[in-house]
Short mmCIF file of C-alpha atoms and ligand atoms in Angstrom, two decimals:
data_model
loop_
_atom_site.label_atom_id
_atom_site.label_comp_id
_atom_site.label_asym_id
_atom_site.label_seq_id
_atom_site.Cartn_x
_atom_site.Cartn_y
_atom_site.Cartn_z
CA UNK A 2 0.08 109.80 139.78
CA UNK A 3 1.36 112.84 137.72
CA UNK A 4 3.93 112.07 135.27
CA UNK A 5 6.59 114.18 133.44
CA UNK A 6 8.77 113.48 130.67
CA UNK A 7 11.92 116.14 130.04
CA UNK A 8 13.36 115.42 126.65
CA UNK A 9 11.72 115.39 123.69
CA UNK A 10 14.35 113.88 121.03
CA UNK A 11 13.92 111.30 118.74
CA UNK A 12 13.67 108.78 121.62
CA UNK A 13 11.48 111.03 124.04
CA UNK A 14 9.02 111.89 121.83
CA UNK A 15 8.07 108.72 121.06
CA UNK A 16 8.22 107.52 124.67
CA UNK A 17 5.95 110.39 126.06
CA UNK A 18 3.53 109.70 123.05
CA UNK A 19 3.38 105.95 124.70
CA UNK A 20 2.42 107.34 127.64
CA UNK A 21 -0.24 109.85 126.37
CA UNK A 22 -1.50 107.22 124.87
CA UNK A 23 -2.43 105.44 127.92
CA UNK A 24 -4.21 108.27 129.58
CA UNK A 25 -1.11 109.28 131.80
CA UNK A 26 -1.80 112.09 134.07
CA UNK A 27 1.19 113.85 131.99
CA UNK A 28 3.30 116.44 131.52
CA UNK A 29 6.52 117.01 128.89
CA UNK A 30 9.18 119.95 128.49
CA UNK A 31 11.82 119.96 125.70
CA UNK A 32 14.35 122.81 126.36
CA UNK A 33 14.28 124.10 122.93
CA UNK A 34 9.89 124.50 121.89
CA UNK A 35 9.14 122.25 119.06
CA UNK A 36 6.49 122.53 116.41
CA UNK A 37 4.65 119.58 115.62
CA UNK A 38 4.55 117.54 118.63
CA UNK A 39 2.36 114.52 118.81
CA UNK A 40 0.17 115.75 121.38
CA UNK A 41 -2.69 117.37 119.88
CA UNK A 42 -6.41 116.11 120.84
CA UNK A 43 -4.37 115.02 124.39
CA UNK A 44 -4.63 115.70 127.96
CA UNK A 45 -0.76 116.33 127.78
CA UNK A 46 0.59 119.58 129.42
CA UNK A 47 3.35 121.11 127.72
CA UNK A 48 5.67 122.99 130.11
CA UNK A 49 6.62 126.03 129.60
CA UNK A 50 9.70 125.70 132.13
CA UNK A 51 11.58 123.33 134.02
CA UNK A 52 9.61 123.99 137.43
CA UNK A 53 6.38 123.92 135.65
CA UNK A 54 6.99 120.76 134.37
CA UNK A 55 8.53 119.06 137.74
CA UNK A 56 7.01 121.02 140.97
CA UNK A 57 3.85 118.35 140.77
CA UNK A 58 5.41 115.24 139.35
CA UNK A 59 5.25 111.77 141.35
CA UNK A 60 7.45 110.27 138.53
CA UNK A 61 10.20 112.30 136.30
CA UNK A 62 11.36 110.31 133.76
CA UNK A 63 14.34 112.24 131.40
CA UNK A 64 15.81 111.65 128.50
CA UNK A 65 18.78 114.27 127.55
CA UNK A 66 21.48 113.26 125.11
CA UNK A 67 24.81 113.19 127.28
CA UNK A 68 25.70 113.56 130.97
CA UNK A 69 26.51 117.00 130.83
CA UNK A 70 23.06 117.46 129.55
CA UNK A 71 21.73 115.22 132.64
CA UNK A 72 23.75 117.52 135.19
CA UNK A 73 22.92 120.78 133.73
CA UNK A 74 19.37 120.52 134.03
CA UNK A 75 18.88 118.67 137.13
CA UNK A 76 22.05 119.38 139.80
CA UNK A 77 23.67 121.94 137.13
CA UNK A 78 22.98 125.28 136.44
CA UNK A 79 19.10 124.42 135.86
CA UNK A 80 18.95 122.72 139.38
CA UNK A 81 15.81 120.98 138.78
CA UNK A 82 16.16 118.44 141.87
CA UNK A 83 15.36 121.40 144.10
CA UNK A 84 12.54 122.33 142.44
CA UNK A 85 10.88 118.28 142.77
CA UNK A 86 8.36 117.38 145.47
CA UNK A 87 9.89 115.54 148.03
CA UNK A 88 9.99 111.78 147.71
CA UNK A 89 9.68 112.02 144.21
CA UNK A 90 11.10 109.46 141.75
CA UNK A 91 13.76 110.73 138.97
CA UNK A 92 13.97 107.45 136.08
CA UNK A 93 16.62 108.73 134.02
CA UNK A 94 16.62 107.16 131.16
CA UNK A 95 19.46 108.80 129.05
CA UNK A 96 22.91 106.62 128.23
CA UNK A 97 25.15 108.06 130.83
CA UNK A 98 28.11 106.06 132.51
CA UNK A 99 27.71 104.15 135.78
CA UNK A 100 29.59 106.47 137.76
CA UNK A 101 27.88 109.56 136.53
CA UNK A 102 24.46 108.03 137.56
CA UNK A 103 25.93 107.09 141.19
CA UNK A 104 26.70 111.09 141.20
CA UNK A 105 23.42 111.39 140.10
CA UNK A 106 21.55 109.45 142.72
CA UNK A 107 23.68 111.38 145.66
CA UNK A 108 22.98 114.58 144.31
CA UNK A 109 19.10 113.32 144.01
CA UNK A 110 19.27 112.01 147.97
CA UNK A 111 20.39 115.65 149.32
CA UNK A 112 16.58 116.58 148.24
CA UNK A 113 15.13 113.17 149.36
CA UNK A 114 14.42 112.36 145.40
CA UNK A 115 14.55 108.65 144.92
CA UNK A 116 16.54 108.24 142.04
CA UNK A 117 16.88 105.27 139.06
CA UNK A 118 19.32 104.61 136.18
CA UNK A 119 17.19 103.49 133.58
CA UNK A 120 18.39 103.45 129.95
CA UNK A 121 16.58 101.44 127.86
CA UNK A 122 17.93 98.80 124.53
CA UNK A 123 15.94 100.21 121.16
CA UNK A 124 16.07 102.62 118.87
CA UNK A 125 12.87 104.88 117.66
CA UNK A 126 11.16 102.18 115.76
CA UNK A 127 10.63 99.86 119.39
CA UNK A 128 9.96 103.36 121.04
CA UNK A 129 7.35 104.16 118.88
CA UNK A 130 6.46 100.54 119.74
CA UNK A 131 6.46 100.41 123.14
CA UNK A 132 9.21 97.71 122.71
CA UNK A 133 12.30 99.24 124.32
CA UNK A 134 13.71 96.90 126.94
CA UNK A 135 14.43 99.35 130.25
CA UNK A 136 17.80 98.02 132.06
CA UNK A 137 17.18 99.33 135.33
CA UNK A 138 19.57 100.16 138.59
CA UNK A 139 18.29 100.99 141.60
CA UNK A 140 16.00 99.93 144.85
CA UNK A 141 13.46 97.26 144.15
CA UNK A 142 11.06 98.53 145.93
CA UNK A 143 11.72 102.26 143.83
CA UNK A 144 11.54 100.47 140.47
CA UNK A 145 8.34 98.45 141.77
CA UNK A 146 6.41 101.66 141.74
CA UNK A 147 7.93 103.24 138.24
CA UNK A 148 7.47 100.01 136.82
CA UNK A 149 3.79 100.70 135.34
CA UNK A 150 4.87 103.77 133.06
CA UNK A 151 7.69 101.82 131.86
CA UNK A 152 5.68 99.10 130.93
CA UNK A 153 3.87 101.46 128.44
CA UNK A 154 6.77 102.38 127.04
CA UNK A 155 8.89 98.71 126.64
CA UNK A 156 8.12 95.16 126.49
CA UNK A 157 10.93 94.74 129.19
CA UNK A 158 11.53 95.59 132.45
CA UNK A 159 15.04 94.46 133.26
CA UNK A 160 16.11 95.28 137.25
CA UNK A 161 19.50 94.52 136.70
CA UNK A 162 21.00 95.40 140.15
CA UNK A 163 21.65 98.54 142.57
CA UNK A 164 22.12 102.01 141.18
CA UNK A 165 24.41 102.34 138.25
CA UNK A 166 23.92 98.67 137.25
CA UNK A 167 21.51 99.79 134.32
CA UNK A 168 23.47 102.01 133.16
CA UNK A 169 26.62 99.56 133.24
CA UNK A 170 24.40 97.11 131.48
CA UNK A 171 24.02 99.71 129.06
CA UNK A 172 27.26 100.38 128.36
CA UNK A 173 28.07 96.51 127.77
CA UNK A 174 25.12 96.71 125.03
CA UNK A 175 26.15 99.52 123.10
CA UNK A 176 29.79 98.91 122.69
CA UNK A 177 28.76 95.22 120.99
CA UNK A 178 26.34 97.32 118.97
CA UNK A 179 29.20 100.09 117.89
CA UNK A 180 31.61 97.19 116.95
CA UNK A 181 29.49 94.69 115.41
CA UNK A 182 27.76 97.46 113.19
CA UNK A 183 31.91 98.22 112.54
CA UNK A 184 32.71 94.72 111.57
CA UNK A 185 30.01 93.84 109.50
CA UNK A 186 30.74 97.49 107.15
CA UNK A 187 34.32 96.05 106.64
CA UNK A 188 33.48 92.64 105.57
CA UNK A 189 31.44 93.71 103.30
CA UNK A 190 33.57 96.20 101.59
CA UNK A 191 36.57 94.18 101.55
CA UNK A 192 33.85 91.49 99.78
CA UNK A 193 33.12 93.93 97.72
CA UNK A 194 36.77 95.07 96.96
CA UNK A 195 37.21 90.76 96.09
CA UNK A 196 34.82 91.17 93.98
CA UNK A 197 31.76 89.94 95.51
CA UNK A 198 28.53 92.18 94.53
CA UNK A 199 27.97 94.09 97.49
CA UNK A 200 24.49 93.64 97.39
CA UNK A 201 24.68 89.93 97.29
CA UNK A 202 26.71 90.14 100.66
CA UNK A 203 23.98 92.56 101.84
CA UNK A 204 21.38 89.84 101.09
CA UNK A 205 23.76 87.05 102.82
CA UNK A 206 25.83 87.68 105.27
CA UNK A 207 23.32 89.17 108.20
CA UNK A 208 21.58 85.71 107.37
CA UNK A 209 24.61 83.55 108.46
CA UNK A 210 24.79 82.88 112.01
CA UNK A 211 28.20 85.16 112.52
CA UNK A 212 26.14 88.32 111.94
CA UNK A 213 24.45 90.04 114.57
CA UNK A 214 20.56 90.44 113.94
CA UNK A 215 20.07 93.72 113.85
CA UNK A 216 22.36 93.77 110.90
CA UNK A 217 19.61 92.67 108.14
CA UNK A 218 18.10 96.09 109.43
CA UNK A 219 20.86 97.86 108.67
CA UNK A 220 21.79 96.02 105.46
CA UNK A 221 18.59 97.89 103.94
CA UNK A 222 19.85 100.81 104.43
CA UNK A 223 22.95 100.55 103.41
CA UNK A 224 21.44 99.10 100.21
CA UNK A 225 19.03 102.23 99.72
CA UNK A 226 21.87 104.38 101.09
CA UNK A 227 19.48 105.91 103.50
CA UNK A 228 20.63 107.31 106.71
CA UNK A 229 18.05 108.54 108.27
CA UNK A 230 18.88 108.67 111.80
CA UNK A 231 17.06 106.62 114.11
CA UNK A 232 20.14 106.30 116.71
CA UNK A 233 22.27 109.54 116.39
CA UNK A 234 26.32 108.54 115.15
CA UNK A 235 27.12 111.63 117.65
CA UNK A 236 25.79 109.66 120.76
CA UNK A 237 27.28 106.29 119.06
CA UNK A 238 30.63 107.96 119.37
CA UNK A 239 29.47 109.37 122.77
CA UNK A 240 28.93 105.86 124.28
CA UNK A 241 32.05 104.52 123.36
CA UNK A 242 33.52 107.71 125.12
CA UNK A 243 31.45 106.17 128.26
CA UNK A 244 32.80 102.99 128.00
CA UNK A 245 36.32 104.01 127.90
CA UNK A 246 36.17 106.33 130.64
CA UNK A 247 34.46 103.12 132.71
CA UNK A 248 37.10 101.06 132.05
CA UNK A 249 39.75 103.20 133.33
CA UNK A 250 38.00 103.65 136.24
CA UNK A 251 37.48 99.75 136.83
CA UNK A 252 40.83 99.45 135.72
CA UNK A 253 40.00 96.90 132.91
CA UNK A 254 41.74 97.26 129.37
CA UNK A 255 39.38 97.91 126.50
CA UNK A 256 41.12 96.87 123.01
CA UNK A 257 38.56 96.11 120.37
CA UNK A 258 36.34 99.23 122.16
CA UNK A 259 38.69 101.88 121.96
CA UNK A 260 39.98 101.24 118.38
CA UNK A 261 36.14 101.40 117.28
CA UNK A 262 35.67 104.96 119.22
CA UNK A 263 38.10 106.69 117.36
CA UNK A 264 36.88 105.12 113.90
CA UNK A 265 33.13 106.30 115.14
CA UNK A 266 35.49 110.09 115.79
CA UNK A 267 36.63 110.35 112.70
CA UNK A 268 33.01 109.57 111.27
CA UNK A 269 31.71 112.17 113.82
CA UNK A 270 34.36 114.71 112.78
CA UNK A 271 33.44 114.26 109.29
CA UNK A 272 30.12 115.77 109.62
CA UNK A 273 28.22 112.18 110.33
CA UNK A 274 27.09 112.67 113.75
CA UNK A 275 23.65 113.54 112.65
CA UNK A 276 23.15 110.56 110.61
CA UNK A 277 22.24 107.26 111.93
CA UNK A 278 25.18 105.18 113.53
CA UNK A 279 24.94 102.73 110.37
CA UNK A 280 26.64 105.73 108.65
CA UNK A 281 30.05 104.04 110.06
CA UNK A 282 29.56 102.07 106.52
CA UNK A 283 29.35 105.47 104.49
CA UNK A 284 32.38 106.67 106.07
CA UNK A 285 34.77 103.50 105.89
CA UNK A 286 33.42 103.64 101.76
CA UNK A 287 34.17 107.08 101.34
CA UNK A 288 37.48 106.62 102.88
CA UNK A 289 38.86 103.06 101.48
P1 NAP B 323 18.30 113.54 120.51
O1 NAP B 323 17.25 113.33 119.50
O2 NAP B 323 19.57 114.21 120.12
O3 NAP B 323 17.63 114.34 121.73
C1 NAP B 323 18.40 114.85 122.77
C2 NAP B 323 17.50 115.55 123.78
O4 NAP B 323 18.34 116.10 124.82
C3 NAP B 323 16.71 116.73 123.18
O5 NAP B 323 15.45 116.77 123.81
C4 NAP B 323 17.56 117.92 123.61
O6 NAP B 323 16.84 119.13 123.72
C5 NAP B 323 17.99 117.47 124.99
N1 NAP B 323 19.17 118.22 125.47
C6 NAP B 323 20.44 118.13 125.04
N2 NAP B 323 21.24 118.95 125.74
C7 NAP B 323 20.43 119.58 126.65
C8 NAP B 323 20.66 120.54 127.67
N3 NAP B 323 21.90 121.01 127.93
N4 NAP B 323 19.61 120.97 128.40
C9 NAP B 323 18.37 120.50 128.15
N5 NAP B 323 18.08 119.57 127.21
C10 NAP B 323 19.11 119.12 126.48
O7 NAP B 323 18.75 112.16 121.19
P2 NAP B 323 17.99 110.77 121.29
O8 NAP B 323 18.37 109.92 120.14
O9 NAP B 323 16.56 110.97 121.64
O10 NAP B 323 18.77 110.15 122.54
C11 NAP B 323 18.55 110.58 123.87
C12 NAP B 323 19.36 109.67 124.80
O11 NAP B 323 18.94 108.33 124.61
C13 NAP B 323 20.87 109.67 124.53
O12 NAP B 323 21.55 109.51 125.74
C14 NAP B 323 21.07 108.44 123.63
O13 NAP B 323 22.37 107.94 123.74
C15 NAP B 323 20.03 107.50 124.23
N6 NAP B 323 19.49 106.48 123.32
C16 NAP B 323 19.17 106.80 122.01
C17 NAP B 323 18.64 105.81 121.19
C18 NAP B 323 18.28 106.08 119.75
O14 NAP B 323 18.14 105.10 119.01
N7 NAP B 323 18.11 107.32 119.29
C19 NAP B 323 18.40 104.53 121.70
C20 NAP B 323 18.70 104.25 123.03
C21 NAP B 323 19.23 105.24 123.84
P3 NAP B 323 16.84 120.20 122.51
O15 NAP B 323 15.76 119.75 121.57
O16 NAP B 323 16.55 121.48 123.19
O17 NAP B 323 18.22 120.18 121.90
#
């Protein structure tokens, strides 16, 4: 099986390294050419272009930062689909909305490419890992035969349902992440305002059983004041953008959501989008 992996960001770098590492027949292409990548003393072919990189592949797996990233290089101006073998699978794995990965899959059918939504739970640290979980839409019998090279790169394979349903799942996953990361910055400078040492609540309260987990994570950081992005505030604010256009189009009123996009804005607007979503903290500081 030939492989190829279009993408490399923070996330697709360390996914195609996963699957160098396991002796993939492979090839990757990053639009913009990057120095350094983690390739050397590999089999991995580096593609020069988009056809290069796609006109032998069995499997495609991308990872692009937004939708209109998604569309431009594969149904957009870059029309990639046309250049795929027929039959060919296309896993995208990028954090697009449901309905935007239904497109996807009709536009992929008009050149017989089988398509699936596959966005996976985990930042770089469980890609570099192989621990991302992979919440999958799309036919069982399609996500049978992908489901070795995702193995390499996750611990989880997660068919959630028919296309889109991954990337729905998604969704669900990442808004709880945007507001709980939210929350948890404004209880503990309103602590801190009270006059509880703020690094005594950053000890504490990811402990107690109202804090999400991934909090004591994120507590370090704030404590060292390090923002080193491991998942972008830009695509933060991007998925909460996602979210709110899915609810309109489901009809379904998003409260909590929306109020929590526009916070993540004004973060984004402030220059933050290149720092990790944690940030949110800096910002709500900087502004209290
Ligand atoms: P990133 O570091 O910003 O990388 C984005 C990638 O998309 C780069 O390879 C970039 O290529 C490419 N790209 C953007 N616009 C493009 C275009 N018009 N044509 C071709 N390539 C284009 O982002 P990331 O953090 O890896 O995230 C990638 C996706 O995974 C996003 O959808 C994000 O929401 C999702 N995600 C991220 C995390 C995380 O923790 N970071 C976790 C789960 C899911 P260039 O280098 O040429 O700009």
């Amino acid at each position: 099986m030939k492989i190829t992996f279009i993408g490399l960001g923070i996330m697709g770098t360390e996914m195609a390294s996963n699957l160098a590492k396991n002796n993939v027949n492979l090839t990757v292409y990053n639009r913009t050419a990057i120095e350094n990548l983690p390739f050397k003393n590999t089999n991995v072919t580096i593609a020069d272009s988009l056809e290069d990189a796609v006109k032998d592949a069995d499997i495609v797996f991308s990872m692009l930062s937004t939708p209109k990233a998604v569309e431009e290089v594969f149904f957009g101006q870059e029309k990639t689909l046309s250049l795929m073998k027929k039959n060919a699978i296309w896993a995208d794995c990028s954090t697009v909305n449901p309905s935007f990965s239904l497109q996807a899959a009709k536009e992929a059918a008009l050149y017989q490419i089988r398509f699936l939504d596959a966005p996976v739970s985990g930042s770089k640290i469980p890609a570099k890992n192989a621990e991302l979980i992979f919440f999958v839409g799309g036919d069982a019998g399609v996500v049978k035969e992908a489901t070795p090279y995702m193995n390499m790169m996750g611990k989880e394979i997660l068919h959630v349902g028919d296309t889109g349903k991954g990337a729905s799942l998604k969704m669900l996953v990442n808004m709880m992440l945007a507001q709980s990361m939210l929350i948890f910055a404004e209880a503990v400078l309103l602590g801190d305002k009270m006059g509880i040492s703020k690094d005594f609540l950053l000890d504490l309260l990811p402990n107690l059983p109202v804090s999400a987990p991934f909090t004591k994570v994120k507590a370090a950081s704030i404590k060292n004041d390090n923002y080193d992005v491991q998942f972008p505030l830009e695509w933060m604010h991007k998925d909460l953008h996602l979210a709110a256009i899915t609810a309109y189009e489901v009809n379904q009123p998003l409260y909590i959501a929306n109020l929590t996009k526009e916070i993540f804005a004004e973060a984004n607007k402030d220059g933050m989008g290149r720092l990790d979503f944690s940030a949110i903290f800096k910002y709500l500081e900087k502004t209290k």
